[in-house]
């Protein structure tokens, strides 16, 4: 599973798209989705919620465990992916595409510790 | 501490399994999607490596009497070629492990213990066997264990053996040859489906696995890991040691009092406290083991509290998972007897602060059609 080069990655295994008009898309990586196993339930933040970089803003339930969903950036949620709420398996089948989780209007600068694709690949192989 | 590996370890890695540490063993958790593996066992067949299970041989003229004394069952009455689900309890009646015991010959039994408890069981049988004309032998390294489970398993296994599978009853075992390898063929399993467990020499495990994979391919057989084994057994309402069964639980507390045989000759370890537990289960039952089915998607996990409509804690979840067959979250839980009847209203599980409603149902959640 290759990590798209146009994305940025957190050490909590979220990805962040390029920022357009102040808004970026957030999902979890293929590496994280594979580690979770089959995702059966996602609890996402609501539109209008403020999320904070590095803090929990939802949860991902899989067969064997439940994991917190962290936001890689601080900002206001502008959209959530209703398709994933209806069909959580999208997180496994298309983590970088149809399985995106929410969009966020970024407040301030991007955190400095986000990784590029190579950096994330090295991090997950470490 | 380094984990032990089974004879199939290299094969699991070749198959791309996600491995996990389980009871001191490196075991496959899943090969791909655990839900797909689960469905394969319900509708076709699945192949499992269970070599971490602990085999203990009990042999000699008093082997049956030794087991009658050491376990809660009446194993001296077990016919040769048959198997029985039983338990070993401590002196207070608490469960040390649940076991399957096979009688392979008049004076030869094989006790199969859970991996995490195998040493405890071996030690207890050795101690309790003193004074009996019988030997207790650690046979853990003598066997690899492969299970083929699911409705297609008789056809798949039948294509690789001349053994009389049609004549082999549930909870029975017979020596035979599978794909040219000597095996003890047992019609047992932990999935709620028809299936077989094959005890073979470790050196025969990989060729046998490959032969079963090839023979099973037209039927839809897939390799299966521990993750789907857990959801399969949970749907089938089968208890798991460390969850439904613990040293703080008697067989009667777990609703499995039928495995305790008071009508056998001589004393057995735990008899008096178990008699008291049997009496208590009749007159003043403590918490009872029930099934819970949720309407939402959030999954109760072991240790979560069960509450009534007023928020009072009435029990605790012991196992929970999303049920692939039901499409809903399910759980086993111990709840106060007053709330244990199927259909009891107002029961909820506290899932990380949210009270999610659950229906109390009779176990099992899933029963195969015969």
Short mmCIF file of C-alpha atoms in Angstrom, two decimals:
data_model
loop_
_atom_site.label_atom_id
_atom_site.label_comp_id
_atom_site.label_asym_id
_atom_site.label_seq_id
_atom_site.Cartn_x
_atom_site.Cartn_y
_atom_site.Cartn_z
CA UNK A 1 0.00 0.00 0.00
CA UNK A 2 1.65 3.21 -1.12
CA UNK A 3 0.97 6.51 0.56
CA UNK A 4 -0.11 9.23 -1.89
CA UNK A 5 2.67 11.82 -2.22
CA UNK A 6 0.28 14.78 -2.29
CA UNK A 7 -0.90 14.12 1.27
CA UNK A 8 0.56 14.94 4.69
CA UNK A 9 0.54 12.41 7.54
CA UNK A 10 0.34 12.49 11.32
CA UNK A 11 2.02 10.04 13.68
CA UNK A 12 -1.50 9.09 14.78
CA UNK A 13 -2.00 7.71 11.24
CA UNK A 14 -4.32 10.37 9.86
CA UNK A 15 -3.78 11.90 6.44
CA UNK A 16 -4.44 15.48 5.45
CA UNK A 17 -5.04 16.66 1.89
CA UNK A 18 -3.56 19.77 0.32
CA UNK A 19 -5.30 22.88 1.64
CA UNK A 20 -7.70 24.54 -0.80
CA UNK A 21 -9.36 27.82 0.17
CA UNK A 22 -8.37 27.12 3.76
CA UNK A 23 -10.08 23.69 3.83
CA UNK A 24 -8.43 20.24 3.91
CA UNK A 25 -9.76 16.69 3.95
CA UNK A 26 -8.89 14.20 6.72
CA UNK A 27 -8.89 10.41 6.70
CA UNK A 28 -6.95 7.53 8.18
CA UNK A 29 -4.14 5.82 6.32
CA UNK A 30 -4.22 2.41 4.69
CA UNK A 31 -1.66 1.33 7.28
CA UNK A 32 -4.05 2.28 10.11
CA UNK A 33 -7.08 0.77 8.41
CA UNK A 34 -5.21 -2.49 7.95
CA UNK A 35 -4.09 -2.52 11.57
CA UNK A 36 -7.65 -1.95 12.79
CA UNK A 37 -9.17 -4.76 10.75
CA UNK A 38 -12.71 -4.48 9.45
CA UNK A 39 -14.15 -1.15 10.57
CA UNK A 40 -17.80 -1.53 11.56
CA UNK A 41 -18.66 1.88 13.03
CA UNK A 42 -17.28 5.39 12.83
CA UNK A 43 -18.23 8.26 15.07
CA UNK A 44 -17.26 11.51 13.37
CA UNK A 45 -17.29 15.08 14.67
CA UNK A 46 -20.27 17.18 13.59
CA UNK A 47 -20.25 20.01 11.10
CA UNK A 48 -19.46 23.17 13.04
CA UNK A 49 -17.43 21.37 15.72
CA UNK A 50 -14.01 22.70 16.53
CA UNK A 51 -11.30 20.04 16.42
CA UNK A 52 -7.85 20.41 17.89
CA UNK A 53 -4.63 18.99 16.51
CA UNK A 54 -3.63 15.83 18.36
CA UNK A 55 -6.92 15.56 20.27
CA UNK A 56 -9.62 12.92 19.94
CA UNK A 57 -12.59 13.98 17.79
CA UNK A 58 -14.31 10.63 17.18
CA UNK A 59 -13.86 6.90 17.25
CA UNK A 60 -13.38 3.95 14.96
CA UNK A 61 -14.89 0.62 15.97
CA UNK A 62 -13.53 -2.58 14.45
CA UNK A 63 -14.20 -6.23 15.13
CA UNK A 64 -11.58 -6.50 17.83
CA UNK A 65 -11.13 -3.00 19.19
CA UNK A 66 -12.15 0.62 19.36
CA UNK A 67 -9.70 3.40 18.56
CA UNK A 68 -9.83 7.15 18.99
CA UNK A 69 -9.88 9.27 15.88
CA UNK A 70 -7.50 12.21 16.28
CA UNK A 71 -7.53 15.38 14.27
CA UNK A 72 -4.21 16.18 12.62
CA UNK A 73 -5.02 19.92 12.60
CA UNK A 74 -6.96 22.56 14.51
CA UNK A 75 -10.02 24.11 12.92
CA UNK A 76 -13.75 23.96 12.26
CA UNK A 77 -15.40 20.93 10.67
CA UNK A 78 -17.13 21.95 7.44
CA UNK A 79 -18.30 18.59 6.12
CA UNK A 80 -18.40 14.95 7.16
CA UNK A 81 -18.47 11.91 4.90
CA UNK A 82 -21.96 10.48 5.31
CA UNK A 83 -21.09 7.57 3.01
CA UNK A 84 -18.64 6.28 5.61
CA UNK A 85 -21.25 6.51 8.37
CA UNK A 86 -23.53 4.35 6.25
CA UNK A 87 -20.80 1.98 5.08
CA UNK A 88 -17.80 1.99 7.46
CA UNK A 89 -16.08 -0.68 5.32
CA UNK A 90 -15.12 2.18 2.96
CA UNK A 91 -12.38 3.02 5.47
CA UNK A 92 -10.80 -0.35 4.69
CA UNK A 93 -11.52 -0.53 0.98
CA UNK A 94 -10.65 3.06 0.00
CA UNK A 95 -8.90 4.80 2.91
CA UNK A 96 -7.40 7.55 0.74
CA UNK A 97 -10.47 8.08 -1.45
CA UNK A 98 -14.11 7.22 -0.73
CA UNK A 99 -13.21 6.47 2.89
CA UNK A 100 -12.27 10.06 3.78
CA UNK A 101 -13.74 11.15 7.12
CA UNK A 102 -14.20 14.92 7.44
CA UNK A 103 -13.20 18.30 6.04
CA UNK A 104 -11.83 21.03 8.24
CA UNK A 105 -11.32 24.79 7.80
CA UNK A 106 -7.83 25.13 9.18
CA UNK A 107 -7.23 27.67 11.92
CA UNK A 108 -3.66 29.04 11.79
CA UNK A 109 -0.59 27.26 10.54
CA UNK A 110 -0.29 23.53 9.88
CA UNK A 111 1.41 21.66 12.72
CA UNK A 112 5.13 21.33 12.08
CA UNK A 113 5.31 17.62 12.83
CA UNK A 114 3.23 16.40 9.89
CA UNK A 115 5.17 13.96 7.72
CA UNK A 116 5.42 13.65 3.98
CA UNK A 117 4.78 10.31 2.26
CA UNK A 118 8.37 9.13 2.54
CA UNK A 119 8.61 10.25 6.15
CA UNK A 120 5.40 8.42 7.01
CA UNK A 121 6.54 5.28 5.21
CA UNK A 122 9.75 5.35 7.23
CA UNK A 123 7.76 5.97 10.43
CA UNK A 124 5.46 2.99 9.88
CA UNK A 125 8.35 0.71 8.95
CA UNK A 126 10.32 1.74 12.03
CA UNK B 1 10.00 -13.38 26.61
CA UNK B 2 10.11 -14.67 23.05
CA UNK B 3 6.86 -16.04 21.71
CA UNK B 4 6.67 -19.64 20.63
CA UNK B 5 5.89 -20.37 17.03
CA UNK B 6 3.87 -23.22 15.53
CA UNK B 7 5.00 -25.60 12.81
CA UNK B 8 2.95 -23.49 10.39
CA UNK B 9 4.58 -20.17 11.20
CA UNK B 10 6.51 -19.78 7.93
CA UNK B 11 3.38 -20.68 5.98
CA UNK B 12 1.30 -18.05 7.78
CA UNK B 13 3.86 -15.41 6.90
CA UNK B 14 3.97 -16.63 3.31
CA UNK B 15 0.17 -16.20 3.24
CA UNK B 16 0.50 -12.64 4.49
CA UNK B 17 -1.20 -13.21 7.83
CA UNK B 18 -1.41 -10.45 10.39
CA UNK B 19 0.27 -12.13 13.34
CA UNK B 20 -0.41 -11.46 17.00
CA UNK B 21 0.95 -12.60 20.31
CA UNK B 22 -1.58 -14.88 21.97
CA UNK B 23 -0.92 -16.73 25.22
CA UNK B 24 2.80 -16.70 24.52
CA UNK B 25 2.44 -17.86 20.92
CA UNK B 26 2.78 -16.04 17.63
CA UNK B 27 -0.56 -16.80 15.98
CA UNK B 28 -2.37 -15.57 12.88
CA UNK B 29 -5.00 -12.97 13.75
CA UNK B 30 -6.35 -12.81 10.20
CA UNK B 31 -5.14 -13.29 6.65
CA UNK B 32 -7.36 -10.67 5.02
CA UNK B 33 -10.79 -9.54 6.14
CA UNK B 34 -11.90 -11.25 9.36
CA UNK B 35 -15.53 -10.80 8.32
CA UNK B 36 -14.91 -12.63 5.06
CA UNK B 37 -13.19 -15.42 6.99
CA UNK B 38 -16.15 -15.60 9.38
CA UNK B 39 -18.63 -15.83 6.50
CA UNK B 40 -16.55 -18.51 4.78
CA UNK B 41 -16.85 -20.73 7.88
CA UNK B 42 -20.63 -20.17 8.06
CA UNK B 43 -21.24 -20.83 4.37
CA UNK B 44 -18.30 -22.91 3.06
CA UNK B 45 -15.22 -23.78 5.10
CA UNK B 46 -12.29 -22.30 6.98
CA UNK B 47 -8.87 -23.64 7.93
CA UNK B 48 -7.37 -22.84 11.33
CA UNK B 49 -3.98 -23.39 12.96
CA UNK B 50 -4.71 -24.29 16.58
CA UNK B 51 -1.30 -25.71 17.40
CA UNK B 52 -1.06 -23.50 20.48
CA UNK B 53 -3.62 -25.67 22.27
CA UNK B 54 -2.05 -27.86 24.97
CA UNK B 55 -2.26 -31.66 24.69
CA UNK B 56 -1.68 -33.76 27.80
CA UNK B 57 -1.69 -37.56 27.72
CA UNK B 58 -3.05 -39.48 30.70
CA UNK B 59 -2.31 -43.19 30.46
CA UNK B 60 -2.35 -46.32 32.58
CA UNK B 61 -4.80 -48.63 34.33
CA UNK B 62 -6.15 -45.82 36.56
CA UNK B 63 -6.19 -43.08 33.91
CA UNK B 64 -9.98 -42.79 34.03
CA UNK B 65 -10.07 -42.76 37.82
CA UNK B 66 -7.37 -40.10 37.91
CA UNK B 67 -9.43 -37.86 35.61
CA UNK B 68 -12.62 -38.53 37.60
CA UNK B 69 -10.76 -37.24 40.66
CA UNK B 70 -9.03 -34.31 38.96
CA UNK B 71 -11.87 -33.01 36.74
CA UNK B 72 -15.56 -32.30 37.30
CA UNK B 73 -16.71 -34.80 34.65
CA UNK B 74 -17.04 -38.59 34.73
CA UNK B 75 -14.37 -39.48 32.23
CA UNK B 76 -14.13 -43.14 33.27
CA UNK B 77 -17.56 -43.53 31.65
CA UNK B 78 -16.41 -42.06 28.33
CA UNK B 79 -16.46 -44.64 25.52
CA UNK B 80 -13.25 -45.23 23.59
CA UNK B 81 -13.33 -43.02 20.50
CA UNK B 82 -15.52 -40.36 22.07
CA UNK B 83 -14.73 -36.87 23.37
CA UNK B 84 -16.24 -34.76 26.13
CA UNK B 85 -16.31 -31.09 27.08
CA UNK B 86 -15.37 -30.75 30.74
CA UNK B 87 -13.63 -28.49 33.25
CA UNK B 88 -10.91 -28.56 35.85
CA UNK B 89 -11.71 -26.64 39.03
CA UNK B 90 -9.69 -25.58 42.04
CA UNK B 91 -10.45 -26.70 45.60
CA UNK B 92 -12.97 -23.82 45.94
CA UNK B 93 -14.86 -24.81 42.79
CA UNK B 94 -13.40 -21.99 40.66
CA UNK B 95 -12.71 -22.89 37.04
CA UNK B 96 -9.02 -23.39 36.20
CA UNK B 97 -9.74 -24.24 32.57
CA UNK B 98 -12.29 -25.74 30.25
CA UNK B 99 -11.12 -28.81 28.41
CA UNK B 100 -11.92 -31.36 25.78
CA UNK B 101 -10.95 -34.89 26.75
CA UNK B 102 -10.65 -37.62 24.12
CA UNK B 103 -10.53 -41.29 25.08
CA UNK B 104 -8.15 -42.77 22.54
CA UNK B 105 -7.91 -46.26 24.11
CA UNK B 106 -8.99 -48.03 27.29
CA UNK B 107 -5.99 -46.70 29.16
CA UNK B 108 -5.18 -43.60 27.10
CA UNK B 109 -6.86 -40.23 27.32
CA UNK B 110 -5.82 -36.98 25.66
CA UNK B 111 -6.68 -33.80 27.53
CA UNK B 112 -6.71 -30.62 25.43
CA UNK B 113 -6.26 -27.42 27.41
CA UNK B 114 -6.30 -23.77 26.40
CA UNK B 115 -2.84 -22.48 25.52
CA UNK B 116 -2.74 -19.97 28.37
CA UNK B 117 -3.70 -22.61 30.94
CA UNK B 118 -1.87 -25.66 29.64
CA UNK B 119 0.92 -25.52 32.23
CA UNK B 120 -1.59 -25.00 35.05
CA UNK B 121 -3.59 -28.00 33.88
CA UNK B 122 -0.47 -30.12 33.45
CA UNK B 123 0.74 -29.25 36.94
CA UNK B 124 -2.68 -29.88 38.50
CA UNK B 125 -3.10 -33.25 36.77
CA UNK B 126 0.41 -34.27 37.86
CA UNK B 127 -0.23 -33.32 41.48
CA UNK B 128 -3.72 -34.76 41.58
CA UNK B 129 -2.47 -37.96 39.93
CA UNK B 130 -0.24 -38.92 42.81
CA UNK B 131 -1.24 -42.31 44.18
CA UNK B 132 -2.97 -43.38 40.98
CA UNK B 133 -1.53 -46.08 38.75
CA UNK B 134 -1.36 -43.67 35.81
CA UNK B 135 1.04 -41.33 34.06
CA UNK B 136 0.55 -37.69 33.07
CA UNK B 137 2.67 -36.67 30.10
CA UNK B 138 3.20 -33.27 28.48
CA UNK B 139 2.39 -33.89 24.80
CA UNK B 140 2.35 -30.25 23.69
CA UNK B 141 5.32 -30.71 21.36
CA UNK B 142 3.98 -33.96 19.92
CA UNK B 143 1.12 -32.39 18.00
CA UNK B 144 0.22 -29.68 15.58
CA UNK B 145 -3.52 -29.06 15.44
CA UNK B 146 -5.36 -28.04 12.29
CA UNK B 147 -9.11 -27.44 12.21
CA UNK B 148 -11.29 -27.45 9.13
CA UNK B 149 -14.69 -26.00 10.01
CA UNK B 150 -17.83 -25.24 8.05
CA UNK B 151 -20.57 -26.98 6.08
CA UNK B 152 -18.18 -28.03 3.30
CA UNK B 153 -15.67 -29.58 5.71
CA UNK B 154 -16.95 -33.20 5.39
CA UNK B 155 -16.66 -33.06 1.60
CA UNK B 156 -13.21 -31.47 1.72
CA UNK B 157 -11.80 -33.84 4.32
CA UNK B 158 -13.56 -36.77 2.68
CA UNK B 159 -11.59 -36.19 -0.51
CA UNK B 160 -8.33 -36.67 1.41
CA UNK B 161 -9.09 -39.64 3.64
CA UNK B 162 -10.54 -43.13 3.62
CA UNK B 163 -11.68 -42.73 7.21
CA UNK B 164 -15.39 -43.26 7.83
CA UNK B 165 -16.37 -39.61 8.32
CA UNK B 166 -20.08 -40.37 7.90
CA UNK B 167 -19.83 -42.74 10.85
CA UNK B 168 -17.88 -40.24 12.95
CA UNK B 169 -20.26 -38.55 15.37
CA UNK B 170 -20.01 -35.06 16.83
CA UNK B 171 -17.60 -35.19 19.78
CA UNK B 172 -15.86 -38.33 18.58
CA UNK B 173 -12.42 -39.06 17.20
CA UNK B 174 -10.71 -41.82 15.29
CA UNK B 175 -7.16 -42.48 14.11
CA UNK B 176 -6.75 -42.34 10.35
CA UNK B 177 -4.74 -40.99 7.48
CA UNK B 178 -5.33 -37.61 5.83
CA UNK B 179 -3.45 -36.83 2.60
CA UNK B 180 -1.15 -39.71 3.47
CA UNK B 181 -0.32 -38.35 6.94
CA UNK B 182 -1.30 -40.11 10.15
CA UNK B 183 -3.84 -38.05 12.07
CA UNK B 184 -6.26 -38.24 14.91
CA UNK B 185 -9.47 -37.08 13.21
CA UNK B 186 -11.90 -35.52 15.67
CA UNK B 187 -15.33 -34.13 14.91
CA UNK B 188 -15.02 -31.21 17.29
CA UNK B 189 -14.60 -27.47 16.96
CA UNK B 190 -15.31 -24.06 18.36
CA UNK B 191 -17.24 -22.33 15.60
CA UNK B 192 -20.82 -23.55 15.84
CA UNK B 193 -20.41 -25.36 12.53
CA UNK B 194 -19.81 -28.96 11.57
CA UNK B 195 -16.10 -29.56 11.31
CA UNK B 196 -13.01 -31.51 12.21
CA UNK B 197 -9.88 -31.08 14.25
CA UNK B 198 -6.81 -32.93 13.03
CA UNK B 199 -4.04 -33.75 15.50
CA UNK B 200 -0.87 -34.50 13.53
CA UNK B 201 2.88 -34.62 13.98
CA UNK B 202 4.35 -31.12 13.61
CA UNK B 203 6.40 -32.19 10.57
CA UNK B 204 3.16 -33.19 8.80
CA UNK B 205 1.36 -29.92 9.51
CA UNK B 206 2.51 -27.93 6.50
CA UNK B 207 1.93 -30.64 3.87
CA UNK B 208 -1.47 -31.32 5.38
CA UNK B 209 -2.38 -27.61 5.40
CA UNK B 210 -1.40 -27.34 1.74
CA UNK B 211 -3.38 -30.48 0.82
CA UNK B 212 -6.47 -29.14 2.61
CA UNK B 213 -6.06 -25.75 0.93
CA UNK B 214 -5.94 -27.40 -2.49
CA UNK B 215 -8.83 -29.78 -1.83
CA UNK B 216 -10.89 -26.97 -0.30
CA UNK B 217 -10.37 -24.36 -2.98
CA UNK B 218 -13.33 -25.47 -5.14
CA UNK B 219 -15.55 -25.30 -2.04
CA UNK B 220 -14.48 -21.80 -1.02
CA UNK B 221 -12.23 -22.80 1.89
CA UNK B 222 -10.03 -19.98 3.17
CA UNK B 223 -7.40 -19.77 5.93
CA UNK B 224 -8.85 -18.23 9.09
CA UNK B 225 -7.30 -16.47 12.06
CA UNK B 226 -8.05 -16.00 15.74
CA UNK B 227 -10.17 -12.91 15.11
CA UNK B 228 -12.93 -14.74 13.27
CA UNK B 229 -12.57 -17.72 15.61
CA UNK B 230 -13.64 -15.36 18.38
CA UNK B 231 -16.68 -13.94 16.56
CA UNK B 232 -17.72 -17.45 15.47
CA UNK B 233 -17.58 -18.84 19.01
CA UNK B 234 -19.33 -15.78 20.40
CA UNK B 235 -22.24 -16.14 17.96
CA UNK B 236 -22.39 -19.81 18.94
CA UNK B 237 -22.60 -18.81 22.62
CA UNK B 238 -19.46 -20.73 23.53
CA UNK B 239 -17.63 -19.47 26.62
CA UNK B 240 -13.99 -18.40 26.51
CA UNK B 241 -11.59 -18.83 29.37
CA UNK B 242 -10.54 -15.49 30.83
CA UNK B 243 -13.84 -13.95 29.73
CA UNK B 244 -16.93 -16.00 30.64
CA UNK B 245 -14.91 -18.52 32.64
CA UNK B 246 -12.43 -17.58 35.37
CA UNK B 247 -11.12 -18.91 38.65
CA UNK B 248 -13.71 -16.67 40.35
CA UNK B 249 -16.52 -18.46 38.50
CA UNK B 250 -17.94 -21.94 39.12
CA UNK B 251 -19.46 -24.00 36.29
CA UNK B 252 -22.87 -23.30 37.85
CA UNK B 253 -22.32 -19.54 37.76
CA UNK B 254 -21.53 -19.87 34.07
CA UNK B 255 -24.72 -21.83 33.38
CA UNK B 256 -22.62 -24.92 32.64
CA UNK B 257 -23.41 -26.91 35.77
CA UNK B 258 -24.38 -29.87 33.60
CA UNK B 259 -20.67 -30.67 33.12
CA UNK B 260 -20.31 -31.39 36.85
CA UNK B 261 -21.05 -35.04 37.62
CA UNK B 262 -21.75 -35.57 41.32
CA UNK B 263 -22.76 -39.20 40.71
CA UNK B 264 -19.24 -40.53 40.25
CA UNK B 265 -17.36 -42.78 42.65
CA UNK B 266 -14.97 -41.21 45.09
CA UNK B 267 -14.16 -37.64 45.87
CA UNK B 268 -13.11 -35.08 43.31
CA UNK B 269 -11.41 -31.74 43.61
CA UNK B 270 -13.95 -29.04 44.34
CA UNK B 271 -16.88 -31.34 45.16
CA UNK B 272 -18.16 -29.67 48.34
CA UNK B 273 -18.02 -26.06 47.12
CA UNK B 274 -19.53 -27.15 43.80
CA UNK B 275 -22.43 -28.81 45.62
CA UNK B 276 -22.99 -25.52 47.41
CA UNK B 277 -22.78 -23.65 44.11
CA UNK B 278 -25.35 -26.02 42.58
CA UNK B 279 -27.70 -25.38 45.51
CA UNK B 280 -27.19 -21.61 45.25
CA UNK B 281 -27.90 -21.69 41.51
CA UNK B 282 -31.32 -23.20 42.34
CA UNK B 283 -32.34 -21.18 45.38
CA UNK B 284 -30.59 -17.84 45.07
CA UNK B 285 -28.93 -17.51 41.69
CA UNK B 286 -26.18 -14.95 41.47
CA UNK B 287 -25.59 -13.20 38.19
CA UNK B 288 -26.50 -15.20 35.12
CA UNK B 289 -24.79 -15.40 31.78
CA UNK B 290 -27.02 -13.92 29.07
CA UNK B 291 -26.84 -12.76 25.49
CA UNK B 292 -27.26 -9.10 24.52
CA UNK B 293 -28.11 -7.80 21.05
CA UNK B 294 -27.86 -4.10 20.20
CA UNK B 295 -29.84 -2.04 17.74
CA UNK B 296 -27.02 0.39 16.96
CA UNK B 297 -23.49 -0.14 15.81
CA UNK B 298 -21.43 0.56 18.89
CA UNK B 299 -19.87 -2.59 20.25
CA UNK B 300 -19.80 -3.58 23.92
CA UNK B 301 -16.38 -4.83 25.00
CA UNK B 302 -15.31 -7.04 27.89
CA UNK B 303 -15.52 -5.13 31.18
CA UNK B 304 -18.20 -2.62 30.10
CA UNK B 305 -21.03 -2.19 32.58
CA UNK B 306 -24.59 -3.34 31.97
CA UNK B 307 -27.15 -0.92 33.47
CA UNK B 308 -30.93 -0.81 33.95
CA UNK B 309 -33.27 2.03 32.99
CA UNK B 310 -32.31 3.99 36.10
CA UNK B 311 -28.62 3.67 35.35
CA UNK B 312 -27.98 1.17 38.15
CA UNK B 313 -25.23 -1.28 37.34
CA UNK B 314 -26.76 -4.75 36.95
CA UNK B 315 -23.92 -6.62 35.30
CA UNK B 316 -20.79 -6.70 33.20
CA UNK B 317 -19.96 -7.64 29.64
CA UNK B 318 -17.56 -10.57 29.29
CA UNK B 319 -17.24 -10.69 25.48
CA UNK B 320 -18.58 -8.47 22.72
CA UNK B 321 -18.18 -8.10 18.98
CA UNK B 322 -20.00 -6.97 15.88
CA UNK B 323 -21.81 -10.12 14.70
CA UNK B 324 -21.22 -10.69 10.99
CA UNK B 325 -24.16 -13.11 10.83
CA UNK B 326 -26.70 -10.97 12.69
CA UNK B 327 -25.39 -7.64 11.44
CA UNK B 328 -25.64 -6.22 14.96
CA UNK B 329 -23.33 -5.89 17.95
CA UNK B 330 -23.65 -8.83 20.32
CA UNK B 331 -22.26 -9.59 23.74
CA UNK B 332 -22.24 -12.13 26.49
CA UNK B 333 -22.64 -10.63 29.94
CA UNK B 334 -23.22 -11.63 33.53
CA UNK B 335 -26.33 -9.81 34.79
CA UNK B 336 -28.33 -9.95 38.01
CA UNK B 337 -30.90 -12.74 37.91
CA UNK B 338 -33.78 -10.23 38.07
CA UNK B 339 -32.73 -8.85 34.67
CA UNK B 340 -31.64 -12.12 33.07
CA UNK B 341 -34.88 -13.26 31.45
CA UNK B 342 -34.97 -12.96 27.65
CA UNK B 343 -37.06 -9.93 26.73
CA UNK B 344 -36.26 -7.96 29.90
CA UNK B 345 -36.87 -4.27 29.16
CA UNK B 346 -34.66 -1.29 29.77
CA UNK B 347 -31.28 -2.96 29.67
CA UNK B 348 -28.41 -0.90 28.31
CA UNK B 349 -24.65 -1.12 28.06
CA UNK B 350 -22.51 1.83 29.05
CA UNK B 351 -20.30 2.22 26.00
CA UNK B 352 -17.71 4.81 26.96
CA UNK B 353 -20.29 7.01 28.64
CA UNK B 354 -23.18 6.49 26.21
CA UNK B 355 -26.05 4.23 27.32
CA UNK B 356 -26.83 2.07 24.33
CA UNK B 357 -30.02 -0.06 24.56
CA UNK B 358 -29.59 -3.82 24.29
CA UNK B 359 -32.09 -6.69 24.21
CA UNK B 360 -31.58 -9.64 26.56
CA UNK B 361 -31.74 -12.85 24.52
CA UNK B 362 -31.21 -16.54 25.13
CA UNK B 363 -27.87 -17.98 24.04
CA UNK B 364 -26.67 -18.91 21.48
CA UNK B 365 -27.10 -16.06 19.02
CA UNK B 366 -26.60 -18.44 16.13
CA UNK B 367 -27.46 -22.12 15.73
CA UNK B 368 -26.70 -23.95 12.53
CA UNK B 369 -29.45 -25.78 10.73
CA UNK B 370 -28.93 -29.53 10.94
#
